[in-house]
PDB file of C-alpha atoms in Angstrom:
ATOM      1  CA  UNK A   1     -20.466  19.975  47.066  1.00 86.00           C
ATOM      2  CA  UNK A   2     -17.114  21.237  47.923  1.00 96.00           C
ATOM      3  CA  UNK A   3     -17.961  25.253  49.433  1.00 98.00           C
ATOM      4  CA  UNK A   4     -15.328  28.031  49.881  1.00 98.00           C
ATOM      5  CA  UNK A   5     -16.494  29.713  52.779  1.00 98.00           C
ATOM      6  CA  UNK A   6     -14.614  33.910  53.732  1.00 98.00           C
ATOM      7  CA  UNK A   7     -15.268  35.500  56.655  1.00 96.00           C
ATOM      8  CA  UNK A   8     -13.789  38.886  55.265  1.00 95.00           C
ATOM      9  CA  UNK A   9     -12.731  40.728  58.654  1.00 90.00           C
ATOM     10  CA  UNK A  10     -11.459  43.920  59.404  1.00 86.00           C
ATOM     11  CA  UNK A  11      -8.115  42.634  61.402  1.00 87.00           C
ATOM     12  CA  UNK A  12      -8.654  38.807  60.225  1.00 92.00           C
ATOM     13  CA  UNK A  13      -9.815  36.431  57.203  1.00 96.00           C
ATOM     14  CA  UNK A  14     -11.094  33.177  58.010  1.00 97.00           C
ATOM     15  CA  UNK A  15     -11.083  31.134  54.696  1.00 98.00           C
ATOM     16  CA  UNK A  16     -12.828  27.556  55.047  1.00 98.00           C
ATOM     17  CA  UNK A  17     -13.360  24.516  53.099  1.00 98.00           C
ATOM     18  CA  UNK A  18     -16.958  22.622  53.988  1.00 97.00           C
ATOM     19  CA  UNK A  19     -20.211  21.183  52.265  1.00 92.00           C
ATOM     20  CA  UNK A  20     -23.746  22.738  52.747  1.00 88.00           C
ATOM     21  CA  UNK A  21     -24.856  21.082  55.368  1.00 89.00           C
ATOM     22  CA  UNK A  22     -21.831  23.518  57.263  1.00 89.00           C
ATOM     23  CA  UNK A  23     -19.536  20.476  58.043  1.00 92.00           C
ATOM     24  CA  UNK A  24     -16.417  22.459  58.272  1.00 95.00           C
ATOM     25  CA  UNK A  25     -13.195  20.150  56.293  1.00 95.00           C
ATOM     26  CA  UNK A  26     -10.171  22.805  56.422  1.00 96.00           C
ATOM     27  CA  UNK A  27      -9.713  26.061  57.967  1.00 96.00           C
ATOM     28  CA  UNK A  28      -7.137  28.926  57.965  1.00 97.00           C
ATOM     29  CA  UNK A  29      -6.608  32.092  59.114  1.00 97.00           C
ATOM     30  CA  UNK A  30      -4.483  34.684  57.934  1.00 96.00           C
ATOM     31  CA  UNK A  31      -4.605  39.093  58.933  1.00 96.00           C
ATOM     32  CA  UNK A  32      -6.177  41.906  57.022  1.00 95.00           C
ATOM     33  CA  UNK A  33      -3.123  43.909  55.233  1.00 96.00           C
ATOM     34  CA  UNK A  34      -3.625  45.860  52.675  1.00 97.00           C
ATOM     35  CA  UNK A  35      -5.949  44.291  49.794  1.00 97.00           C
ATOM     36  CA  UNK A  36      -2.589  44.025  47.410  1.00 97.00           C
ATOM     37  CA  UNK A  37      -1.247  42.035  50.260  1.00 97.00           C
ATOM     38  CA  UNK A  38      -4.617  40.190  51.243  1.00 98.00           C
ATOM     39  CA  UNK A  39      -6.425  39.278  48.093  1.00 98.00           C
ATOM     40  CA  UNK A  40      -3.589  37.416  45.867  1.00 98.00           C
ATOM     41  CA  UNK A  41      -3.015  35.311  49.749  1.00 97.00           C
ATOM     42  CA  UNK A  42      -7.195  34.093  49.931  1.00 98.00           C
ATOM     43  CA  UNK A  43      -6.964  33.303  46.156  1.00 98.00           C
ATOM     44  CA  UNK A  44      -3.790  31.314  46.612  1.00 98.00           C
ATOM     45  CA  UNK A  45      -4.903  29.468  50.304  1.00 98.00           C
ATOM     46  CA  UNK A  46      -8.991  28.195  47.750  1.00 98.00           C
ATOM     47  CA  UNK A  47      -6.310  27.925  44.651  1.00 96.00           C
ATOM     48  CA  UNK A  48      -5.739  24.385  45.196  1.00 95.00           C
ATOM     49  CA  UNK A  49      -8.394  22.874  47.030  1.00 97.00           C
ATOM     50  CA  UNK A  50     -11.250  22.608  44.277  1.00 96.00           C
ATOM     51  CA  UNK A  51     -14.453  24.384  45.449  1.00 98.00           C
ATOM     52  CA  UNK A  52     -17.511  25.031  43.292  1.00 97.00           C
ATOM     53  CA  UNK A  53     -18.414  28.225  44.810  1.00 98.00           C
ATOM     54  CA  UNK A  54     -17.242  30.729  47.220  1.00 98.00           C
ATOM     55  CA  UNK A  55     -19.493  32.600  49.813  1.00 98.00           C
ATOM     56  CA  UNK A  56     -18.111  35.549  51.129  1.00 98.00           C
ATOM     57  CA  UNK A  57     -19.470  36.960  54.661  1.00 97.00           C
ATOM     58  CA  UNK A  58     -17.920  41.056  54.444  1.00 94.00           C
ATOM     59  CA  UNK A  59     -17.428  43.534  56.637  1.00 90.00           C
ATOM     60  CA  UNK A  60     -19.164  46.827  54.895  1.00 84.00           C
ATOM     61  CA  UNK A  61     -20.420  48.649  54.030  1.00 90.00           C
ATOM     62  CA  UNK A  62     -20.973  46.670  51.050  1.00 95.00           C
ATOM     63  CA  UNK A  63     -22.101  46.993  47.315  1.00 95.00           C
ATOM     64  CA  UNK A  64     -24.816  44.115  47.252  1.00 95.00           C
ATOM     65  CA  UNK A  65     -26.797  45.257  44.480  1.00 93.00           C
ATOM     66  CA  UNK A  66     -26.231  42.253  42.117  1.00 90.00           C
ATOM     67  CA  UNK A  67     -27.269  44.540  38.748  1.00 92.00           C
ATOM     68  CA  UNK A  68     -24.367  47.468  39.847  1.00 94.00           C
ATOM     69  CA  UNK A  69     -20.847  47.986  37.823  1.00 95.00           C
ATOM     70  CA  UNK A  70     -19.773  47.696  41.365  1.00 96.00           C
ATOM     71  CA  UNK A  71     -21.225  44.770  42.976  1.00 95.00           C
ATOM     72  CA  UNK A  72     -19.203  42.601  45.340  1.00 96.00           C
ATOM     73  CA  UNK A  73     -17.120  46.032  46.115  1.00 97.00           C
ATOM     74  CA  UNK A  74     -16.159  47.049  49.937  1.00 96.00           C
ATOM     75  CA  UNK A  75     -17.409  50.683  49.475  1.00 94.00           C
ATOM     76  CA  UNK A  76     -16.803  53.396  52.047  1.00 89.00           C
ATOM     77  CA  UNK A  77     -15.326  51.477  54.886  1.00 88.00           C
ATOM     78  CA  UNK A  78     -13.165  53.581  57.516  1.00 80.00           C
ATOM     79  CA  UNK A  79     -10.857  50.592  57.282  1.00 88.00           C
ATOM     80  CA  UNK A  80      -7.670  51.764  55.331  1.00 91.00           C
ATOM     81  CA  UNK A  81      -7.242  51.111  52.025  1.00 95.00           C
ATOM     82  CA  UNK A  82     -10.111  48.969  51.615  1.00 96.00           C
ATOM     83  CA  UNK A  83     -12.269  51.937  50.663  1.00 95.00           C
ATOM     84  CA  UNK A  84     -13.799  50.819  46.868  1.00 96.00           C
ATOM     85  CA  UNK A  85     -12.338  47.143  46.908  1.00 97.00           C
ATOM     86  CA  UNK A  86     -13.592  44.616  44.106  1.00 97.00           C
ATOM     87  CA  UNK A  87     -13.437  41.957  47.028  1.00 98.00           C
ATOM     88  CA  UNK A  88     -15.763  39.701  44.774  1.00 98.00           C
ATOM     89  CA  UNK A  89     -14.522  40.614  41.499  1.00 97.00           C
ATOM     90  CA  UNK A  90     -11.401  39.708  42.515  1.00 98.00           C
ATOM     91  CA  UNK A  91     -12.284  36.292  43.745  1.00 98.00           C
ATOM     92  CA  UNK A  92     -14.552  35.627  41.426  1.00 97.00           C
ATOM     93  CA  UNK A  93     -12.275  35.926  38.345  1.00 97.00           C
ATOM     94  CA  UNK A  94      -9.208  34.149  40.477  1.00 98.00           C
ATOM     95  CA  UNK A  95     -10.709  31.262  41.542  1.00 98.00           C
ATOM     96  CA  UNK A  96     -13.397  30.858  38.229  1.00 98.00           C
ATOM     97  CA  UNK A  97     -16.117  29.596  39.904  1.00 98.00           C
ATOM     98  CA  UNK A  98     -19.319  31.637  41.056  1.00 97.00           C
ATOM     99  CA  UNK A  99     -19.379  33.746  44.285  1.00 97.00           C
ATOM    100  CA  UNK A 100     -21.846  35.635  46.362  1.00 96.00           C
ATOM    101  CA  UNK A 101     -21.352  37.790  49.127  1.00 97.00           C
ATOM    102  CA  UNK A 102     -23.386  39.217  51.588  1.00 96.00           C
ATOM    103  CA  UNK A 103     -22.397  41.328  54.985  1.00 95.00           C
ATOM    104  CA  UNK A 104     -21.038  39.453  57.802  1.00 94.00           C
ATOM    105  CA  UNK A 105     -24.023  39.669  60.246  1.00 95.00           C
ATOM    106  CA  UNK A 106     -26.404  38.942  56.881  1.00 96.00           C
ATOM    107  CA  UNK A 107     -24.543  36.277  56.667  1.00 96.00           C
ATOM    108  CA  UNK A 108     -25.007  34.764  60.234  1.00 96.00           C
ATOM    109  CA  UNK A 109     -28.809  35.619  60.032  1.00 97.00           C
ATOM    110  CA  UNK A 110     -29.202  33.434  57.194  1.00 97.00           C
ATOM    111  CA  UNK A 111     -27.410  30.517  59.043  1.00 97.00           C
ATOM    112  CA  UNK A 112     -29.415  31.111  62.264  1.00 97.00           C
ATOM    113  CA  UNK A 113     -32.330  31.264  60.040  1.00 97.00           C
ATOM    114  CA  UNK A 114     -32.030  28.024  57.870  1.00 95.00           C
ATOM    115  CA  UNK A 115     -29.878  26.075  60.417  1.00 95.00           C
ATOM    116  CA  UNK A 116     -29.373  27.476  63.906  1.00 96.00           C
ATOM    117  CA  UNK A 117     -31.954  29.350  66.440  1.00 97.00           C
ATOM    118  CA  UNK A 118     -34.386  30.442  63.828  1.00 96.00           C
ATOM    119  CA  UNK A 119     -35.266  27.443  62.065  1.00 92.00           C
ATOM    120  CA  UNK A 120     -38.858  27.648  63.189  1.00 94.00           C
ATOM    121  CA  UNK A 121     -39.975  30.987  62.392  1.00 97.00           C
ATOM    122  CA  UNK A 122     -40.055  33.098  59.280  1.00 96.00           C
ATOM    123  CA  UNK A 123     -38.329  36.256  60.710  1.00 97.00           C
ATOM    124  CA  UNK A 124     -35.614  37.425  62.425  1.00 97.00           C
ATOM    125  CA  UNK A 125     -32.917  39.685  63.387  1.00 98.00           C
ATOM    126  CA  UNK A 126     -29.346  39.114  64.065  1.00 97.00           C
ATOM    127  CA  UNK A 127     -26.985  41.157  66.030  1.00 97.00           C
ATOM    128  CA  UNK A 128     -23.315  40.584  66.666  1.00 95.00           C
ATOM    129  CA  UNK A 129     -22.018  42.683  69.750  1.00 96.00           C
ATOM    130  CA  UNK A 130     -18.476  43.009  69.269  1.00 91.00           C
ATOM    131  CA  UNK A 131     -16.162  45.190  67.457  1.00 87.00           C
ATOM    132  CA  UNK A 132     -18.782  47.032  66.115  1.00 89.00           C
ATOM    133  CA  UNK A 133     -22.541  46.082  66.285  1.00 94.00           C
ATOM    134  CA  UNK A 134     -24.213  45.655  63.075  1.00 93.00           C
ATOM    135  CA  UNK A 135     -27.273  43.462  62.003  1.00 95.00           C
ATOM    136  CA  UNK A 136     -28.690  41.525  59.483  1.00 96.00           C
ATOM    137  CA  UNK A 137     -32.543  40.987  58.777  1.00 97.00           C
ATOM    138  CA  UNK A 138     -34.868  38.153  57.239  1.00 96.00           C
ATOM    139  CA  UNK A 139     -38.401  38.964  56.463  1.00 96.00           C
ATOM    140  CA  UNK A 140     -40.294  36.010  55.626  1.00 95.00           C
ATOM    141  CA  UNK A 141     -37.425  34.074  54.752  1.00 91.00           C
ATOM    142  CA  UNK A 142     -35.271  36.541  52.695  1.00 93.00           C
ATOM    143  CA  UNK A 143     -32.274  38.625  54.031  1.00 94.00           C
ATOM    144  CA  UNK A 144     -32.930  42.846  53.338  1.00 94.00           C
ATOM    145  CA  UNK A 145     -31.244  44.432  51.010  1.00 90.00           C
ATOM    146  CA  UNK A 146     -32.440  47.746  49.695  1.00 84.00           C
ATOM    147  CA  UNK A 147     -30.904  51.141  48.579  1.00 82.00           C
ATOM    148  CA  UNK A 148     -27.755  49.204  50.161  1.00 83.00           C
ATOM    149  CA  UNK A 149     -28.390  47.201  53.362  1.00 88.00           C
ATOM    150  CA  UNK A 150     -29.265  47.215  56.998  1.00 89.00           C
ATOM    151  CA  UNK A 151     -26.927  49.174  59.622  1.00 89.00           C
ATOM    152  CA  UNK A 152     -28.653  48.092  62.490  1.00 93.00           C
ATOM    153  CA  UNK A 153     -25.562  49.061  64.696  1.00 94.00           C
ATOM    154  CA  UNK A 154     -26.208  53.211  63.652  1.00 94.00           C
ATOM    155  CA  UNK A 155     -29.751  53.515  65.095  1.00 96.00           C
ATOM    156  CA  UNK A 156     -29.792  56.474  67.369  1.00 97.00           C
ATOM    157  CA  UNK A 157     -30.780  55.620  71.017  1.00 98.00           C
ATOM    158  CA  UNK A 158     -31.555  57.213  73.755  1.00 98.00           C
ATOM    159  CA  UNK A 159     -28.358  57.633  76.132  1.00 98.00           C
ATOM    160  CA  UNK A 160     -28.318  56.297  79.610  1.00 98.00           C
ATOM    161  CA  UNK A 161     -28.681  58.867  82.470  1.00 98.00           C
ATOM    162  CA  UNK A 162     -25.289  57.268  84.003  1.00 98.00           C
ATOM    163  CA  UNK A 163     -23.887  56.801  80.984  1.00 98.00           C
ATOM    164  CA  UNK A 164     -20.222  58.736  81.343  1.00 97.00           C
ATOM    165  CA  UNK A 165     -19.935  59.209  77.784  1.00 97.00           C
ATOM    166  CA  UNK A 166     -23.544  60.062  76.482  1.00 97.00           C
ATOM    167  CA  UNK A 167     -22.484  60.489  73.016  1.00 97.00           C
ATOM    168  CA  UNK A 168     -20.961  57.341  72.036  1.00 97.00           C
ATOM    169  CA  UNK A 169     -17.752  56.796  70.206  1.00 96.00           C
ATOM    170  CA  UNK A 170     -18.618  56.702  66.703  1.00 94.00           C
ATOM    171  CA  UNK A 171     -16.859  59.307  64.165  1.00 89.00           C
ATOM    172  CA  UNK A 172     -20.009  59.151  62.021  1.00 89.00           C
ATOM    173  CA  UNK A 173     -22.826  59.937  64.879  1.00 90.00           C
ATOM    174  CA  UNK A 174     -23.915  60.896  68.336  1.00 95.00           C
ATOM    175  CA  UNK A 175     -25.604  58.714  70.713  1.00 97.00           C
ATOM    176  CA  UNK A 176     -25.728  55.440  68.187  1.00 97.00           C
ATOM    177  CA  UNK A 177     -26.118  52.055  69.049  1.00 98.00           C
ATOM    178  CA  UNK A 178     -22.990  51.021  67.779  1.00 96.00           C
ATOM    179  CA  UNK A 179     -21.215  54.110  69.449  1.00 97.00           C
ATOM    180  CA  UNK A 180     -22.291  53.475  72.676  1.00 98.00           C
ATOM    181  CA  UNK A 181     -22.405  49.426  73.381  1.00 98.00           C
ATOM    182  CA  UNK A 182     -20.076  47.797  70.817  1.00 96.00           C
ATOM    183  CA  UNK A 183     -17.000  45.794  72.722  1.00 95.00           C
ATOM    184  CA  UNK A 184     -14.370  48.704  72.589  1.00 95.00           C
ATOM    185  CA  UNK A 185     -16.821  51.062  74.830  1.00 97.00           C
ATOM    186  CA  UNK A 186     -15.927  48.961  78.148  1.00 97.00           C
ATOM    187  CA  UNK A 187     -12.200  50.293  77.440  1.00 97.00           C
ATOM    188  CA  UNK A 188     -13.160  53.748  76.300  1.00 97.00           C
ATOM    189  CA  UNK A 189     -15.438  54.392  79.420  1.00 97.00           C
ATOM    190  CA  UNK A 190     -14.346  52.406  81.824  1.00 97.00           C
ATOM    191  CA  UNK A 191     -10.486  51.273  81.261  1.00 97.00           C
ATOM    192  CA  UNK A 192     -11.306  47.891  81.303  1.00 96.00           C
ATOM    193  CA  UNK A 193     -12.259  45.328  78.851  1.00 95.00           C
ATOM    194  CA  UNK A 194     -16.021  43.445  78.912  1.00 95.00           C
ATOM    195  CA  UNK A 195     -14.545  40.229  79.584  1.00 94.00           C
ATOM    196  CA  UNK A 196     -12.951  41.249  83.009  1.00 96.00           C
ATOM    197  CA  UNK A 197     -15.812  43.711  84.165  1.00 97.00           C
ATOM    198  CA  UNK A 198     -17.709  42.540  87.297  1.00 97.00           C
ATOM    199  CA  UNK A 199     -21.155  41.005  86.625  1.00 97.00           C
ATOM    200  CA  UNK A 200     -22.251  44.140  89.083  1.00 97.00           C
ATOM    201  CA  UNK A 201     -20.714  46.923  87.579  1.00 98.00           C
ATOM    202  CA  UNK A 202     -23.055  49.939  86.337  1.00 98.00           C
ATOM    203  CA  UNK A 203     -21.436  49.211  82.872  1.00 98.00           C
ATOM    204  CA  UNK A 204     -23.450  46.489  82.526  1.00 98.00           C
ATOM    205  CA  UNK A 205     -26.641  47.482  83.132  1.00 98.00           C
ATOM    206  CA  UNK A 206     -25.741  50.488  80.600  1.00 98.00           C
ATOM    207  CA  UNK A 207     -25.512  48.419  78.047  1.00 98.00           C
ATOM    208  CA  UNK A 208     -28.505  46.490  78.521  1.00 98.00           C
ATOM    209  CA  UNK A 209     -30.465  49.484  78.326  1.00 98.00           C
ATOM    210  CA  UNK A 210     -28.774  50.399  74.818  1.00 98.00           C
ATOM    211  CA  UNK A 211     -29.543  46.865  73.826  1.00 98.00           C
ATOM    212  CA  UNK A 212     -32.779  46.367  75.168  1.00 98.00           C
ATOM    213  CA  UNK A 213     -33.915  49.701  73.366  1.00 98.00           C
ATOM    214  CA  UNK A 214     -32.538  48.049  70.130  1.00 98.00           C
ATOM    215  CA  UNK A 215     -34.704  45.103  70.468  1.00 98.00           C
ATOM    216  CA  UNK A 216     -38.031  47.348  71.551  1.00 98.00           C
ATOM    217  CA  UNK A 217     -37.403  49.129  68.257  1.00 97.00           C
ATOM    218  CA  UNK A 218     -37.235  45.870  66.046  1.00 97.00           C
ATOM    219  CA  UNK A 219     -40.264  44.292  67.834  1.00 97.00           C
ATOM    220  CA  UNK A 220     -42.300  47.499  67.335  1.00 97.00           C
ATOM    221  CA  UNK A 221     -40.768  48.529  63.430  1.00 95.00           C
ATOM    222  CA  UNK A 222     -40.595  45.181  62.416  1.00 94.00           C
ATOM    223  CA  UNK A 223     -42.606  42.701  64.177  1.00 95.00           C
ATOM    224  CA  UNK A 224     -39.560  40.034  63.957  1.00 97.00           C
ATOM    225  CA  UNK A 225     -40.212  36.880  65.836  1.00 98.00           C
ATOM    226  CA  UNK A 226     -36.525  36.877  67.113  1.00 98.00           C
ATOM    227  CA  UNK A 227     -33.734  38.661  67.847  1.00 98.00           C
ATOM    228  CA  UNK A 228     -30.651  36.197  68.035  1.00 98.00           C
ATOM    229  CA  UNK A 229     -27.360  38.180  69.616  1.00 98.00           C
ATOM    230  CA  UNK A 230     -24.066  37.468  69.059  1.00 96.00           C
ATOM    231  CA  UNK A 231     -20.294  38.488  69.555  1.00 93.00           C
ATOM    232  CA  UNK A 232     -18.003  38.860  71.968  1.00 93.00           C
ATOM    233  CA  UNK A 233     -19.750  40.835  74.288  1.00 96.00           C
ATOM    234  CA  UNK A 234     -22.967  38.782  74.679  1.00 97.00           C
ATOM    235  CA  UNK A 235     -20.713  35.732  75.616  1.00 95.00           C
ATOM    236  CA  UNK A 236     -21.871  37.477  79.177  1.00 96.00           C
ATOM    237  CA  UNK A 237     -24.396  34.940  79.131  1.00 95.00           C
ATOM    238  CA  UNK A 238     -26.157  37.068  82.275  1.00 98.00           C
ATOM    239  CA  UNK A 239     -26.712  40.206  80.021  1.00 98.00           C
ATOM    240  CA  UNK A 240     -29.808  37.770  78.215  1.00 98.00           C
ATOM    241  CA  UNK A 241     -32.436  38.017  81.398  1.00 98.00           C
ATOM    242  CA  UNK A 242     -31.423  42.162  81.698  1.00 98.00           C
ATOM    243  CA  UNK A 243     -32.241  42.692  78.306  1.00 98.00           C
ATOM    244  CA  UNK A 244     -35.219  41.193  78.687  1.00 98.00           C
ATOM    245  CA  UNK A 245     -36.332  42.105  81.220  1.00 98.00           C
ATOM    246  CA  UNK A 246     -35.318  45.984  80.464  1.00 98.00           C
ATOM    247  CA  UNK A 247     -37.140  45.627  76.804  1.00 98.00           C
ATOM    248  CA  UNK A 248     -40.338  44.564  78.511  1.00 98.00           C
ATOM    249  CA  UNK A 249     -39.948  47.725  80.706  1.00 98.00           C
ATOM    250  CA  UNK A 250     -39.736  49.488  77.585  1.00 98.00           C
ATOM    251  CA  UNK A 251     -42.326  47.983  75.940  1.00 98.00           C
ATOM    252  CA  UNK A 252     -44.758  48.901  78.611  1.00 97.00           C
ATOM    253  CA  UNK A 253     -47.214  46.165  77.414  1.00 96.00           C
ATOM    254  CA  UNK A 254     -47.664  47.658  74.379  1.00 96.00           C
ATOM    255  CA  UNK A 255     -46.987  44.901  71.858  1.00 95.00           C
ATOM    256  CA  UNK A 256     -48.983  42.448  73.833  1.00 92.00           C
ATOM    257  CA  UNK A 257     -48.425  39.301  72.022  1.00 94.00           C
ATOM    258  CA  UNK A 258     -48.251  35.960  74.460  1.00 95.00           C
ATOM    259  CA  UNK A 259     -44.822  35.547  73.302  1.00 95.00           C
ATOM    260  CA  UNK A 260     -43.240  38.949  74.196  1.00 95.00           C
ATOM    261  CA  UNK A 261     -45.446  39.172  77.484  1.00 96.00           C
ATOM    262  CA  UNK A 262     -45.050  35.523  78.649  1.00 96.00           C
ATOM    263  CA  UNK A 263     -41.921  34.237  76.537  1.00 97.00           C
ATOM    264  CA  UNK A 264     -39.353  36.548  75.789  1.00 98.00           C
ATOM    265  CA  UNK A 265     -36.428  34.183  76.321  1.00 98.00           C
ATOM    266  CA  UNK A 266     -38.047  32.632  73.625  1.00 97.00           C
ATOM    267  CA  UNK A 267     -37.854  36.099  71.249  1.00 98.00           C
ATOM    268  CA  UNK A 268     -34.296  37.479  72.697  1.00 98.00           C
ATOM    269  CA  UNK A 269     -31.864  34.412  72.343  1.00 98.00           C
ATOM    270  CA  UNK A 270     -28.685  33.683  71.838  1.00 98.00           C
ATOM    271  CA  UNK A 271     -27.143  32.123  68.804  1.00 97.00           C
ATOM    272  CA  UNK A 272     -28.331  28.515  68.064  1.00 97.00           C
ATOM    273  CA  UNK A 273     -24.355  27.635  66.404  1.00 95.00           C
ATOM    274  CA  UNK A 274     -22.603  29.176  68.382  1.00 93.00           C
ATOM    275  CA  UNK A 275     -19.208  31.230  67.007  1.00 89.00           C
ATOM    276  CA  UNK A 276     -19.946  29.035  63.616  1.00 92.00           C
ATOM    277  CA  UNK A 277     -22.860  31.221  62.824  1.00 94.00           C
ATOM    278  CA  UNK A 278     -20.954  33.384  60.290  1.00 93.00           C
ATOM    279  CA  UNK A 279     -18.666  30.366  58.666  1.00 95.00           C
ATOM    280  CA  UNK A 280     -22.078  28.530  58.216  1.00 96.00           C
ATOM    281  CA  UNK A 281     -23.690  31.447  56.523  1.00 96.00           C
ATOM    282  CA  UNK A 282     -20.823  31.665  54.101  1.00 97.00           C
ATOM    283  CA  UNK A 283     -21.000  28.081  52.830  1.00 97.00           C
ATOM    284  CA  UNK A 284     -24.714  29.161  52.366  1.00 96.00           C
ATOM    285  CA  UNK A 285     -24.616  31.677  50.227  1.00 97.00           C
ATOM    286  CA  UNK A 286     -21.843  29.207  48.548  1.00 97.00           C
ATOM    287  CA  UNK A 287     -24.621  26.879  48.149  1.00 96.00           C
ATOM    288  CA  UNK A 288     -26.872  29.950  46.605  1.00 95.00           C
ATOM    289  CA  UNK A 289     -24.064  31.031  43.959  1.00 96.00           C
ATOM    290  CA  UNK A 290     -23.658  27.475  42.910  1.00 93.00           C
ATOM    291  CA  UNK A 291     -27.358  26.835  41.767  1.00 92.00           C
ATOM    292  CA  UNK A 292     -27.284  30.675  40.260  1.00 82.00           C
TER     293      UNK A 292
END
């Protein structure tokens, strides 16, 4: 098979050529205008290069109900002009071959599912730590959807005691996950991006605490067997033992399970491809549209 993979960004689109066994044959790269400016330059970059399907891995929210006038849509994104975009339509009728979409971090959860970390269990979580923080969720082998799907990243949390900014950054709410540990906050609190804070800095141990409450909440709510993070911010590969260690603290013993009490590294893990995790989940759900 010949797969059109998008990795539909909010400042970037990442349109690939591969197979579905994620071999990756041609990449390119191109920024998020406006969708006038964006759309006709993805159709014209797969025009020519003969896929059978497109997968599309979105940034949201997103209209994923397959039976809605509107499926395939970017809905009510803060982005810009994106707001009620027929991303898929769009595609779908330029290219004429079938496409399926499904968010970004949905995406990457089925590719660490079916080919990456969680190839061995039947549940699991994934988080991406970046930009935003936002999740996507298998339950015995099939990604959530529901009245639209997960937003893993706007769970409210409890705010640190030495947390500067107690209420988070997000327009939408107070004290959310997203609003308190995605990438931007190391900036916004501290004036100084994640990648150049010191491995001792309070900062860190902050956003442990937000993260480690995240993954107490999906052990406890949804008794998923892993909890694979991504993004930029967890390429701090020392953040994995704190949040560990801090969700066991939460835990108190409570969900007392060998695995959580004896093997958490085993539970809280990082991705199993790497930064592919997304492109992979793409040519996927590729794959999926091609056999209907």
């Amino acid at each position: 098979m010949i797969l059109g993979a998008l990795e539909a960004g909010g400042t970037k689109m990442v349109c690939s050529v591969g197979d579905e066994q994620g071999h990756i044959l041609d990449r390119a790269v191109m920024p998020t205008l406006t969708p006038d400016e964006t759309l006709p330059g993805i159709a014209a970059y797969f025009g020519d290069k003969h896929i059978e399907a497109l997968g599309i891995a979105g940034f949201g929210p997103l209209d994923l109900n397959p039976n809605s006038s509107t499926y395939g849509y970017i809905t009510t994104t803060p982005k810009p002009g994106w707001q009620n975009c027929p991303l898929t339509p769009y595609l779908r009728e330029a290219l004429k071959v079938p496409a399926l979409i499904d968010t970004d971090v949905g995406a990457a959860a089925l590719a660490e599912f079916e080919m990456g970390a969680g190839k061995d269990v039947n549940n699991l979580i994934y988080v991406t730590v970046g930009t935003g923080v936002g999740g996507g969720v298998i339950v015995n082998g099939q990604l959530v959807h529901g009245l639209v799907h997960p937003e893993a990243g706007h769970i409210i949390v409890k705010p640190h005691p030495q947390d500067p900014n107690p209420e988070g950054f997000c327009p939408y709410h107070s004290s959310c996950l997203e609003g308190l540990a995605k990438g931007p906050t190391f900036d916004q609190r501290w004036g100084i991006s994640s990648k150049a804070l010191p491995q001792d800095h309070i900062g860190w141990v902050i956003e442990a605490d937000y993260l480690a409450q995240f993954c107490a909440n999906a052990l406890t709510m949804l008794s998923t067997e892993m909890i694979v993070l991504g993004g930029g911010v967890m390429q701090q590969q020392f953040l994995f033992p704190m949040i560990r260690k801090r969700t066991l603290e939460i835990l108190g013993g409570y969900v007392a399970h060998d695995k959580v009490l004896n093997h958490i590294d085993q539970i809280i893990v990082p991705p199993g491809l790497g930064v592919n995790s997304g492109v992979t989940g793409a040519l996927l759900l590729a794959a999926r549209a091609l056999k209907g």
